[in-house]
XYZ file of C-alpha atoms in Angstrom:
763
model
C -26.581 30.582 -40.344
C -22.959 29.616 -39.585
C -21.861 33.251 -39.310
C -24.693 34.200 -36.996
C -24.299 31.140 -34.766
C -20.774 31.978 -33.567
C -21.660 35.199 -31.699
C -24.572 33.443 -30.008
C -22.247 30.689 -28.703
C -19.723 33.297 -27.635
C -22.287 35.217 -25.612
C -24.014 32.109 -24.211
C -21.015 30.236 -22.841
C -17.760 32.206 -22.999
C -17.664 32.268 -19.207
C -18.373 28.552 -18.808
C -14.842 27.148 -19.135
C -13.340 29.820 -16.896
C -15.997 29.146 -14.281
C -15.405 25.412 -14.637
C -11.676 25.782 -13.995
C -12.364 28.025 -11.010
C -14.786 25.449 -9.592
C -12.168 22.724 -10.153
C -9.607 24.786 -8.263
C -12.075 25.291 -5.399
C -12.854 21.551 -5.382
C -9.103 20.850 -5.218
C -8.708 23.149 -2.223
C -11.712 21.560 -0.489
C -10.343 18.072 -1.073
C -6.873 19.018 0.168
C -8.402 20.512 3.325
C -10.592 17.500 4.038
C -7.767 15.040 3.396
C -5.852 16.551 6.291
C -6.340 14.408 9.416
C -8.016 16.059 12.433
C -5.925 17.810 15.073
C -4.921 15.520 17.942
C -7.058 15.796 21.055
C -5.417 16.528 24.391
C -4.931 14.443 27.484
C -8.031 16.063 29.021
C -10.231 14.398 26.374
C -13.141 12.499 28.070
C -12.108 8.994 29.086
C -14.480 7.220 26.684
C -13.043 9.064 23.649
C -9.769 8.650 21.777
C -6.993 11.104 22.599
C -4.135 11.519 20.161
C -2.022 13.096 22.893
C -2.464 10.077 25.143
C -1.621 7.808 22.219
C 1.571 9.792 21.508
C 2.665 9.288 25.141
C 2.128 5.561 24.719
C 4.008 5.641 21.447
C 7.046 7.280 23.017
C 7.033 4.686 25.782
C 6.864 1.880 23.247
C 9.571 3.290 20.977
C 12.012 3.792 23.829
C 15.431 4.761 22.494
C 14.293 4.266 18.880
C 16.155 1.005 18.278
C 14.920 -1.390 15.586
C 13.004 -4.290 17.107
C 12.687 -7.203 14.695
C 11.190 -10.430 15.939
C 13.432 -12.296 18.358
C 15.471 -9.222 19.334
C 15.898 -7.986 22.930
C 14.349 -4.689 21.844
C 11.218 -6.518 20.706
C 11.082 -8.339 24.047
C 11.134 -4.966 25.838
C 8.272 -3.629 23.735
C 6.230 -6.745 24.360
C 6.739 -6.336 28.135
C 5.609 -2.703 27.842
C 2.450 -3.778 25.979
C 1.641 -6.432 28.582
C 2.203 -3.997 31.453
C -0.046 -1.344 29.874
C -2.871 -3.819 29.222
C -2.705 -4.957 32.837
C -2.787 -1.325 33.992
C -5.964 -0.864 31.924
C -7.635 -3.822 33.639
C -7.115 -6.496 30.984
C -5.553 -9.894 31.557
C -3.130 -10.336 28.634
C -1.666 -13.672 27.712
C 1.223 -14.616 25.445
C 0.842 -17.049 22.594
C 4.179 -18.628 21.651
C 5.047 -20.878 18.724
C 7.149 -21.487 15.621
C 5.557 -20.566 12.331
C 6.839 -20.888 8.745
C 5.814 -19.171 5.521
C 5.553 -20.832 2.065
C 8.754 -18.972 1.206
C 10.605 -20.950 3.870
C 10.959 -18.165 6.462
C 10.449 -19.500 9.993
C 10.500 -17.813 13.404
C 9.609 -18.359 17.030
C 7.035 -15.704 17.909
C 5.126 -14.229 20.840
C 1.678 -12.717 20.230
C -0.022 -10.627 22.920
C -3.719 -11.431 23.323
C -6.385 -9.958 25.611
C -10.132 -9.629 25.645
C -13.124 -7.769 27.047
C -16.154 -9.996 27.495
C -16.677 -13.707 27.886
C -16.660 -16.608 25.411
C -18.919 -16.437 22.385
C -19.828 -18.528 19.378
C -18.461 -16.652 16.361
C -19.575 -13.213 17.562
C -16.341 -11.557 18.742
C -14.758 -8.507 17.118
C -10.979 -8.409 16.965
C -8.723 -5.314 16.946
C -5.228 -5.949 15.639
C -1.805 -4.360 15.003
C 1.729 -5.740 14.995
C 4.647 -4.743 17.247
C 7.701 -6.036 15.366
C 9.701 -3.842 12.990
C 12.096 -4.307 10.097
C 15.792 -4.395 10.981
C 16.459 -1.034 9.323
C 14.393 1.205 11.569
C 12.362 1.679 14.731
C 9.020 0.932 13.034
C 7.101 3.761 14.675
C 4.635 4.304 11.868
C 4.707 0.654 10.859
C 3.388 -0.389 13.239
C 3.920 0.942 16.763
C 1.427 3.630 15.810
C -1.086 0.829 15.368
C -0.095 -0.698 18.740
C -0.497 2.661 20.496
C -3.881 3.068 18.791
C -4.976 -0.398 19.955
C -3.950 0.408 23.564
C -5.661 3.811 23.636
C -8.782 2.295 21.985
C -8.736 -0.500 24.581
C -8.681 2.118 27.319
C -11.604 4.052 25.753
C -13.606 0.823 25.376
C -13.103 0.087 29.062
C -14.182 3.583 30.009
C -17.360 3.508 27.888
C -20.454 1.315 27.888
C -19.523 -2.407 27.796
C -19.560 -3.767 24.222
C -22.470 -6.086 23.440
C -20.053 -8.490 21.721
C -16.749 -9.766 23.087
C -13.771 -7.657 21.981
C -10.437 -9.416 21.389
C -7.174 -7.479 21.244
C -4.401 -9.095 19.180
C -0.948 -7.510 18.923
C 1.015 -9.789 16.658
C 4.687 -10.594 16.300
C 6.414 -11.455 13.018
C 4.299 -9.477 10.570
C 7.362 -8.083 8.831
C 8.797 -11.519 8.139
C 5.710 -13.015 6.540
C 2.555 -12.310 8.595
C 3.664 -15.100 10.927
C 1.984 -13.863 14.098
C -1.411 -13.677 12.430
C -0.858 -17.226 11.090
C -0.049 -18.387 14.623
C -3.263 -16.888 16.018
C -5.651 -17.918 13.267
C -4.460 -21.520 13.100
C -3.650 -22.298 16.724
C -5.419 -19.997 19.162
C -8.771 -21.167 20.529
C -10.210 -17.644 20.405
C -9.789 -17.496 16.629
C -12.946 -19.549 16.189
C -14.930 -16.915 18.114
C -14.002 -14.054 15.811
C -16.490 -12.817 13.231
C -15.011 -9.412 12.311
C -11.471 -7.988 12.312
C -10.242 -4.392 12.390
C -6.559 -4.083 11.436
C -4.330 -1.037 11.783
C -1.308 -0.477 9.535
C 0.803 2.271 7.989
C 2.927 2.792 4.869
C 4.304 6.158 5.826
C 4.316 8.541 8.775
C 1.551 11.054 8.020
C -1.711 11.645 6.160
C -5.299 10.608 6.790
C -6.199 7.132 8.013
C -7.728 5.464 4.963
C -10.076 2.509 5.159
C -8.479 0.803 2.133
C -9.420 -2.870 2.337
C -12.376 -5.014 3.292
C -12.584 -8.789 3.544
C -15.618 -11.048 3.549
C -19.045 -9.443 3.139
C -18.498 -5.702 3.486
C -21.919 -4.145 2.954
C -22.972 -4.230 6.574
C -19.467 -3.495 7.897
C -19.037 -0.423 5.712
C -22.481 0.813 6.638
C -21.785 0.562 10.368
C -18.338 2.101 10.095
C -19.629 4.941 7.900
C -22.398 5.714 10.354
C -20.029 5.872 13.326
C -16.776 7.411 12.080
C -16.488 11.210 12.485
C -14.426 11.611 9.290
C -14.479 8.483 7.101
C -12.012 8.492 4.192
C -12.656 5.423 2.128
C -13.651 4.036 -1.270
C -14.475 0.700 -2.856
C -11.895 1.744 -5.462
C -9.183 1.342 -2.787
C -10.485 -2.126 -2.072
C -10.515 -3.102 -5.762
C -7.047 -1.752 -6.513
C -5.493 -3.237 -3.365
C -6.675 -6.667 -4.414
C -4.449 -6.409 -7.490
C -1.305 -5.360 -5.596
C 1.300 -7.766 -4.171
C 1.081 -6.078 -0.754
C -0.168 -7.970 2.291
C -0.971 -7.220 5.917
C -1.967 -9.404 8.826
C -5.554 -9.115 7.613
C -4.553 -11.200 4.559
C -4.194 -14.230 6.801
C -7.816 -13.913 7.970
C -8.932 -13.304 4.384
C -7.258 -16.431 3.098
C -8.341 -18.844 5.852
C -9.879 -21.927 4.289
C -12.223 -23.143 7.006
C -13.619 -19.896 8.477
C -15.010 -16.831 6.732
C -13.945 -13.647 8.444
C -15.141 -10.137 7.716
C -12.952 -7.118 8.276
C -11.740 -3.588 7.724
C -8.144 -2.418 7.160
C -6.882 1.081 7.966
C -3.585 2.795 7.100
C -2.035 6.187 6.531
C 0.349 6.386 3.544
C 1.747 9.926 3.302
C 5.550 10.458 3.666
C 6.185 7.019 2.141
C 9.957 7.577 1.894
C 10.108 6.955 5.683
C 8.522 3.515 5.317
C 10.751 0.628 6.405
C 13.725 2.969 6.921
C 15.612 4.463 9.843
C 13.457 7.595 9.449
C 10.310 5.835 10.675
C 10.634 7.621 14.014
C 8.431 9.253 16.618
C 9.588 12.702 15.541
C 8.522 12.039 11.980
C 5.115 10.629 12.873
C 2.137 12.980 12.574
C 0.082 13.091 15.812
C -2.886 14.085 13.638
C -2.586 10.811 11.706
C -2.548 8.962 15.024
C -5.711 10.790 16.080
C -7.495 9.917 12.834
C -6.337 6.296 13.173
C -7.809 6.141 16.647
C -11.087 7.833 15.654
C -11.516 5.203 12.955
C -10.523 2.265 15.187
C -12.759 3.261 18.098
C -15.726 4.036 15.829
C -15.336 0.766 13.943
C -14.997 -1.318 17.102
C -18.008 0.248 18.784
C -20.099 -0.057 15.643
C -19.183 -3.695 14.982
C -19.473 -4.794 18.633
C -23.027 -3.491 18.911
C -26.012 -5.811 18.483
C -26.329 -9.526 17.960
C -27.091 -9.441 14.215
C -24.629 -11.419 12.104
C -22.129 -9.222 10.223
C -22.285 -11.632 7.297
C -24.559 -9.541 5.091
C -24.170 -11.854 2.118
C -23.222 -8.975 -0.162
C -20.600 -6.362 -0.910
C -21.094 -2.655 -1.520
C -19.912 0.060 -3.852
C -19.036 3.012 -1.654
C -17.130 6.279 -1.440
C -16.850 9.133 1.014
C -17.852 12.698 0.161
C -15.101 14.941 1.542
C -15.090 12.866 4.716
C -18.562 14.103 5.714
C -20.214 10.777 5.044
C -20.183 7.688 2.848
C -22.452 7.065 -0.140
C -22.990 3.365 -0.748
C -25.238 0.868 -2.513
C -25.277 -2.921 -2.899
C -22.814 -4.043 -5.564
C -25.631 -5.876 -7.324
C -27.332 -2.549 -8.115
C -24.373 -1.212 -10.048
C -25.308 -2.546 -13.477
C -28.834 -1.122 -13.207
C -27.386 2.282 -12.213
C -25.013 2.117 -15.161
C -27.871 1.400 -17.569
C -29.915 4.232 -16.065
C -27.004 6.677 -16.497
C -26.600 5.692 -20.143
C -30.346 5.947 -20.761
C -30.509 9.448 -19.247
C -27.563 10.665 -21.323
C -29.121 9.222 -24.494
C -32.469 10.873 -23.660
C -30.687 14.202 -23.239
C -29.017 13.608 -26.613
C -32.352 12.775 -28.314
C -33.967 15.867 -26.838
C -31.080 17.957 -28.215
C -31.483 16.388 -31.656
C -35.197 17.156 -31.636
C -34.537 20.828 -30.953
C -32.504 21.062 -34.223
C -30.915 24.313 -33.049
C -27.752 23.795 -35.065
C -26.307 21.391 -32.495
C -25.121 18.654 -32.252
C -25.101 18.427 -36.075
C -26.705 15.023 -36.082
C -25.163 11.684 -35.314
C -21.885 12.749 -36.931
C -21.438 15.433 -34.271
C -21.928 12.877 -31.517
C -19.429 10.551 -33.152
C -16.798 13.274 -33.332
C -17.516 14.174 -29.733
C -16.960 10.575 -28.674
C -13.749 10.418 -30.703
C -12.606 13.615 -29.008
C -13.208 12.055 -25.587
C -11.333 8.852 -26.409
C -8.578 10.721 -28.276
C -7.900 12.996 -25.328
C -7.343 10.009 -23.034
C -5.241 8.063 -25.541
C -3.052 11.021 -26.584
C -2.493 11.992 -22.940
C -1.525 8.406 -22.136
C 1.057 8.325 -24.926
C 2.578 11.677 -23.974
C 2.478 10.768 -20.278
C 4.439 7.601 -20.909
C 7.134 9.553 -22.707
C 7.269 12.227 -20.009
C 7.397 9.576 -17.292
C 10.312 7.835 -18.987
C 12.178 11.130 -19.226
C 11.566 11.999 -15.567
C 12.491 8.507 -14.438
C 15.720 8.702 -16.369
C 16.603 12.095 -14.896
C 15.501 11.485 -11.312
C 15.241 7.727 -10.625
C 13.739 6.436 -7.417
C 10.261 5.520 -6.342
C 9.647 8.708 -4.357
C 11.545 11.983 -4.602
C 11.793 15.153 -2.557
C 9.227 17.726 -3.557
C 7.258 15.761 -6.146
C 4.782 18.583 -6.751
C 6.432 19.796 -10.030
C 6.399 16.235 -11.386
C 2.754 15.746 -10.496
C 1.777 19.213 -11.787
C 3.419 18.430 -15.144
C 1.065 15.518 -15.717
C -2.031 17.439 -14.639
C -1.136 20.330 -16.943
C -0.271 17.999 -19.797
C -3.719 16.409 -19.466
C -5.412 19.821 -19.439
C -3.515 20.967 -22.529
C -4.373 17.841 -24.522
C -8.050 17.822 -23.565
C -8.631 21.500 -24.372
C -6.649 21.381 -27.608
C -8.481 18.303 -28.883
C -11.869 19.656 -27.804
C -11.198 22.842 -29.741
C -10.196 20.855 -32.812
C -13.047 18.394 -32.657
C -15.694 20.980 -31.976
C -15.452 22.208 -35.576
C -17.150 18.946 -36.569
C -19.132 18.179 -33.435
C -20.283 21.494 -32.043
C -20.566 21.957 -28.282
C -23.711 19.835 -27.971
C -22.175 17.003 -29.991
C -19.105 17.208 -27.807
C -21.281 17.103 -24.689
C -23.109 14.037 -25.990
C -19.925 12.249 -27.064
C -18.161 12.919 -23.767
C -20.979 11.750 -21.530
C -21.776 8.729 -23.700
C -18.089 7.860 -23.307
C -18.346 8.226 -19.494
C -21.553 6.173 -19.450
C -20.148 3.361 -21.578
C -16.965 3.161 -19.485
C -19.121 3.137 -16.361
C -21.201 0.333 -17.822
C -18.091 -1.728 -18.647
C -16.706 -1.177 -15.154
C -20.045 -2.101 -13.606
C -19.504 -5.543 -15.090
C -15.714 -5.839 -14.750
C -14.849 -3.804 -11.603
C -17.992 -2.521 -9.817
C -15.925 -1.001 -6.978
C -14.338 1.452 -9.445
C -17.392 2.157 -11.597
C -18.877 4.903 -9.392
C -16.204 7.311 -10.646
C -17.879 7.269 -14.059
C -21.451 6.324 -13.156
C -22.268 9.054 -10.691
C -21.064 11.972 -12.857
C -22.731 10.404 -15.924
C -25.986 10.008 -14.003
C -25.822 13.668 -12.932
C -24.911 14.707 -16.479
C -27.979 12.926 -17.882
C -30.262 14.714 -15.417
C -28.543 18.094 -15.969
C -28.722 17.631 -19.751
C -32.514 17.164 -19.526
C -33.054 20.006 -17.047
C -30.618 22.521 -18.575
C -30.511 21.639 -22.300
C -27.852 23.542 -24.181
C -26.754 25.454 -21.075
C -23.318 25.621 -19.450
C -24.878 24.174 -16.298
C -25.370 20.843 -18.107
C -21.558 20.536 -18.138
C -20.610 22.442 -14.980
C -22.772 20.449 -12.554
C -21.530 16.940 -13.508
C -17.963 18.270 -13.886
C -17.918 19.540 -10.333
C -19.380 16.251 -9.075
C -16.659 14.411 -10.984
C -13.976 16.648 -9.475
C -15.195 16.008 -5.937
C -15.154 12.244 -6.576
C -11.906 11.989 -8.565
C -9.587 14.341 -6.752
C -9.606 12.403 -3.470
C -8.433 9.433 -5.542
C -5.904 11.301 -7.678
C -4.153 13.141 -4.848
C -2.964 10.116 -2.772
C -1.896 8.070 -5.820
C 1.687 9.282 -5.777
C 2.032 8.582 -2.046
C 0.649 5.096 -2.569
C 2.479 4.031 -5.720
C 5.322 6.478 -6.316
C 6.535 7.382 -9.783
C 4.715 4.503 -11.507
C 1.544 6.403 -10.647
C 2.474 9.442 -12.703
C 1.195 8.006 -15.987
C -1.999 6.905 -14.237
C -2.370 10.403 -12.778
C -2.074 11.924 -16.236
C -4.582 9.563 -17.799
C -7.112 9.965 -15.026
C -6.689 13.723 -15.017
C -7.380 13.717 -18.767
C -10.569 11.731 -18.224
C -11.596 14.185 -15.517
C -10.886 17.241 -17.655
C -13.049 15.892 -20.487
C -16.036 16.758 -18.300
C -15.170 20.395 -19.088
C -14.533 19.769 -22.795
C -18.072 20.735 -23.951
C -17.392 24.227 -22.601
C -14.332 24.719 -24.839
C -16.125 25.529 -28.181
C -17.831 28.557 -26.624
C -14.779 29.825 -24.746
C -13.398 32.044 -27.490
C -9.763 32.413 -28.484
C -8.692 32.498 -24.814
C -10.007 29.010 -24.169
C -9.496 27.361 -27.533
C -5.918 28.521 -28.175
C -4.258 30.360 -25.349
C -5.322 28.020 -22.551
C -3.932 24.766 -24.097
C -0.745 26.558 -25.143
C -0.254 27.995 -21.658
C -0.992 24.636 -20.031
C 1.511 22.879 -22.283
C 4.206 25.489 -21.596
C 3.579 25.224 -17.847
C 3.771 21.429 -18.078
C 7.191 21.741 -19.713
C 8.310 24.257 -17.090
C 7.108 21.967 -14.275
C 8.918 19.009 -15.855
C 12.057 21.165 -16.152
C 11.854 22.084 -12.470
C 11.476 18.361 -11.661
C 14.573 17.578 -13.743
C 16.572 20.274 -11.999
C 15.528 19.467 -8.454
C 17.664 17.135 -6.335
C 15.636 13.958 -5.939
C 16.520 13.266 -2.318
C 16.841 15.185 0.933
C 16.898 14.472 4.669
C 13.103 14.830 4.669
C 12.694 12.488 1.668
C 15.772 10.270 1.874
C 17.227 7.842 -0.606
C 17.173 4.184 0.456
C 20.695 2.705 0.430
C 21.777 -0.379 2.412
C 25.242 -1.933 2.654
C 26.201 -5.538 3.260
C 29.553 -7.200 3.959
C 29.498 -10.621 2.315
C 32.062 -13.371 2.416
C 32.137 -17.089 1.789
C 34.105 -19.471 4.032
C 37.133 -20.896 2.282
C 37.371 -17.991 -0.127
C 40.157 -15.457 0.066
C 37.831 -12.660 -1.024
C 34.987 -10.666 0.495
C 32.672 -8.087 -1.050
C 30.698 -4.987 -0.261
C 27.169 -5.255 -1.643
C 25.261 -1.985 -1.976
C 21.597 -1.859 -2.857
C 19.280 1.100 -3.144
C 17.695 3.764 -5.268
C 19.929 4.952 -8.059
C 22.064 6.880 -8.657
C 24.064 5.941 -5.579
C 25.665 8.835 -3.663
C 28.974 9.605 -5.363
C 30.862 9.764 -2.046
C 29.711 6.268 -1.138
C 30.543 4.913 -4.582
C 34.053 6.341 -4.300
C 34.595 5.193 -0.723
C 33.700 1.607 -1.603
C 35.227 1.627 -5.119
C 31.960 0.177 -6.405
C 31.672 -1.281 -9.842
C 29.284 0.119 -12.446
C 27.183 -3.054 -12.875
C 24.221 -4.116 -10.789
C 25.211 -7.786 -10.508
C 23.829 -10.949 -8.948
C 24.851 -10.943 -5.319
C 25.118 -14.597 -4.306
C 26.200 -17.851 -5.962
C 22.782 -19.398 -5.257
C 20.953 -16.441 -6.768
C 18.227 -15.438 -7.113
C 19.185 -13.628 -10.336
C 16.963 -10.645 -9.529
C 18.642 -10.115 -6.116
C 21.433 -7.885 -7.348
C 23.744 -5.206 -5.993
C 26.649 -2.895 -6.789
C 29.770 -4.680 -5.650
C 33.327 -3.947 -4.569
C 36.172 -5.831 -2.850
C 36.042 -5.774 0.925
C 38.517 -6.806 3.619
C 38.084 -10.360 4.816
C 36.789 -10.900 8.368
C 37.979 -13.459 10.860
C 34.469 -14.653 11.699
C 33.303 -18.259 12.121
C 30.985 -19.574 9.437
C 27.635 -21.121 10.273
C 27.461 -24.887 10.633
C 25.051 -27.658 9.640
C 25.407 -30.909 11.598
C 23.765 -34.058 10.269
C 22.017 -35.650 13.269
C 20.306 -38.384 11.259
C 20.595 -39.564 7.671
C 18.453 -42.344 6.229
C 17.447 -43.449 2.751
C 14.555 -45.586 1.604
C 12.619 -45.978 -1.625
C 14.906 -43.602 -3.477
C 14.244 -40.783 -0.967
C 16.545 -39.331 1.622
C 15.495 -38.082 5.059
C 17.870 -35.789 6.960
C 17.641 -34.395 10.461
C 19.926 -31.393 10.752
C 21.135 -28.919 13.367
C 21.694 -25.410 12.000
C 24.020 -23.356 14.213
C 25.371 -19.818 14.025
C 28.786 -19.962 15.637
C 28.834 -16.178 15.919
C 25.326 -15.976 17.389
C 23.745 -14.205 14.407
C 19.948 -13.807 14.720
C 19.201 -15.108 11.204
C 20.486 -18.243 9.462
C 19.380 -20.413 6.545
C 20.153 -23.480 4.508
C 19.887 -23.416 0.727
C 19.134 -26.593 -1.194
C 19.955 -26.951 -4.926
C 17.185 -27.923 -7.365
C 18.865 -31.317 -7.827
C 18.022 -32.196 -4.207
C 14.306 -32.398 -5.189
C 13.051 -31.170 -1.836
C 9.673 -32.739 -1.004
C 9.014 -31.551 2.545
C 10.661 -29.684 5.387
C 10.109 -29.077 9.080
C 11.711 -26.520 11.405
C 11.565 -27.109 15.140
C 8.865 -29.661 14.460
C 6.775 -27.179 12.446
C 5.974 -28.019 8.830
C 7.139 -25.553 6.197
C 4.192 -25.088 3.776
C 6.328 -25.039 0.652
C 4.525 -23.718 -2.433
C 5.871 -26.521 -4.580
C 7.987 -29.628 -4.139
C 9.326 -32.587 -6.036
C 11.194 -32.949 -9.332
C 9.584 -29.904 -10.985
C 10.945 -27.323 -8.540
C 13.114 -24.690 -10.191
C 16.006 -22.898 -8.536
C 17.369 -23.085 -5.018
C 15.126 -23.461 -2.015
C 15.830 -21.407 1.098
C 14.749 -22.521 4.571
C 15.520 -19.780 7.070
C 15.210 -19.384 10.817
C 14.821 -15.693 11.552
C 14.939 -16.007 15.341
C 17.980 -18.194 15.923
C 18.775 -19.632 19.342
C 22.342 -20.079 20.727
C 21.992 -23.853 20.793
C 20.882 -23.915 17.155
C 17.741 -24.985 15.369
C 16.688 -28.474 14.301
C 15.433 -29.008 10.756
C 14.155 -32.054 8.882
C 14.050 -32.424 5.123
C 12.856 -35.158 2.833
C 14.595 -35.238 -0.545
C 13.727 -37.023 -3.737
C 17.432 -37.471 -4.505
C 19.676 -39.646 -2.349
C 23.102 -38.659 -3.709
C 25.401 -36.134 -1.938
C 25.069 -32.571 -3.214
C 26.558 -29.158 -2.654
C 24.428 -26.947 -0.386
C 24.942 -23.452 0.979
C 24.371 -22.210 4.497
C 24.584 -18.588 5.686
C 23.995 -16.494 8.774
C 23.292 -12.773 8.848
C 23.694 -10.187 11.581
C 22.780 -6.488 11.724
C 25.468 -3.864 11.278
C 28.791 -3.688 9.476
C 32.283 -4.562 10.737
C 34.675 -1.707 11.661
C 36.037 -1.826 8.102
C 32.695 -0.455 6.982
C 33.052 2.823 8.895
C 34.347 4.767 5.860
C 31.295 3.663 3.900
C 28.907 4.670 6.662
C 30.571 8.107 6.834
C 30.364 8.448 3.052
C 26.636 7.754 3.038
C 25.094 11.279 3.183
C 22.263 12.353 5.504
C 19.963 12.225 2.481
C 20.474 8.415 2.262
C 19.241 5.931 4.885
C 19.105 2.172 5.364
C 15.934 0.269 4.482
C 14.275 -3.084 5.084
C 17.030 -5.378 6.501
C 19.382 -2.441 6.957
C 23.150 -2.759 6.928
C 24.166 -6.367 7.494
C 27.045 -8.805 7.624
C 26.488 -12.142 5.897
C 28.790 -15.167 6.175
C 28.143 -18.086 3.802
C 29.596 -21.574 3.498
C 29.428 -24.158 0.746
C 29.149 -27.695 2.095
C 28.626 -31.200 0.753
C 25.669 -33.056 2.275
């Protein structure tokens, strides 16, 4: 029996694995094509539709000379004036909302939001479209987020040109997002229109290209997702994005609406994330922004706004959804409450297919033992790949450090190929005990059980396992023992998983490589039941070739320069000195290894050391001696000092004598800070009192020439040593050799190059 069975398997399914890999390749090409954003539409596009070309013209007008425009800067004032003028040209009546806002981290700023509307007052029925116009100090912030502002303005024009929305539409272009979501805080907590808003559409970016992804929902999302999916011409979205984003430390202005205590908002968040090395750097420019991404952003924004502003039905559906797009052609969705039932159904169908196979007794799956070995093969493939992927990731990270590198395709390919090699090799080994039918049963029971677990723990992710397992159960009953029972669910899995796998590196950088390897292994297990019948080519040569190609790809990654002008290294320089000290220092932060020319020009030390005497310990830099500057230090004047009941109340005036835009006071833990106010606005400190650890920073990020008043209440009345600093953009002339030594493949990021003057003072 054993000798006669082998030729039958060879003839029945030798083509199955090859066909499966071909179908995977075709699925990959289809996903790549559909993940490309649509071509931008021209200026002759009908007035009621979104035109990427018109939006690019707006974007160029907003960006001007490409200067950074952080909150409080003259460049930001110019952009705000441009926004107001454009809204007036479109027939809106924009207003400015001004106020001081502080974050729990102690960052405060005076901000100016731009607000406009279409439609009269309403009772909790308005739909709000939002983006922010400030940038980080390092770059012009074209992708993040002038692209969102241009999209809001072009969408506002299209809304005016089309049928009037049935609900009021509010346009909010916030200030201060980059310094702690402050503009959104100002609107939500102090603007009268905030109480009218039911739904919010936010536009963001974490790169300069790629499709516009709907990656976050807040409030009840079932009805919102349904309306958006029915209106958007190419929706790219998934409840997996929503679930994963909830676990990340990232925030956008939509977070403020999500966290509001007294009102429940509902909303959608859109962003494009490709070319992430440009994010928050000097390379976030108009020339680097993809007009196609802007078009897709606008298609999504206009579709969402029209869909959500139609009808009087409440958008509070009372439920969330599990959802995913299918190559951007449409969105499959169901109520989250159905997920467990779907998971149970998938498991039942797979078990029924297994029982039917056992009843046939055709030599497969060799009883329950075959199923057990099949399940062990499935789990083993994922675990072994994870272990090898961790080792490979550590090796790559050691050879080419940095979050994103130039040309990451060899790195990514190495993890895909490693996963393929492990899955095929283990399937070939396990099949001696399981047979192909036992392997099929074990694999799809594994998928079903994981889907069932995720249905309970993370329903938004569960569809990745549930849908292929459901299809596998049906295919196993309809095509028992045939290659189609594996090919059909495998192709479904590929079409669902590849749109998730491909953007992972853009979204997370090198930490995603291990995840990519593990998920690729799970995906390839859908083809594992085809391995036993694939002959020597599949069982031996394919895993060997895949492993060799993985090593070659890793070798190419090791040998490739990690940075280029297209994918630059982030490196920022600061001149730091403390008043009263005879020394000053260069502080250099960035992705390692630092450019050798810069290291030599600055004579930088080898250690990544704590930068400031007040910490924090994790805020470190490479350091070198620097020439001392003749610059005045910031000043803190005590306007009022009173003590009662063991507490001390101080009213202070913080002044930058050199007119730096940012300044801060730093209180030691012994001060026992209990409360603080800046310009009369309370600082919502996360903690206060005797238990506070470390120094507390209270910063004003939009300083005025006359200074800023602050009030603090301390639990300790004795005099203590504080620090005060001010910070300005750019380096002194002594930094010119360092700037020249920084190669074109390295750019500033976040705060950019700065000069910081500190002073220790007794208060």
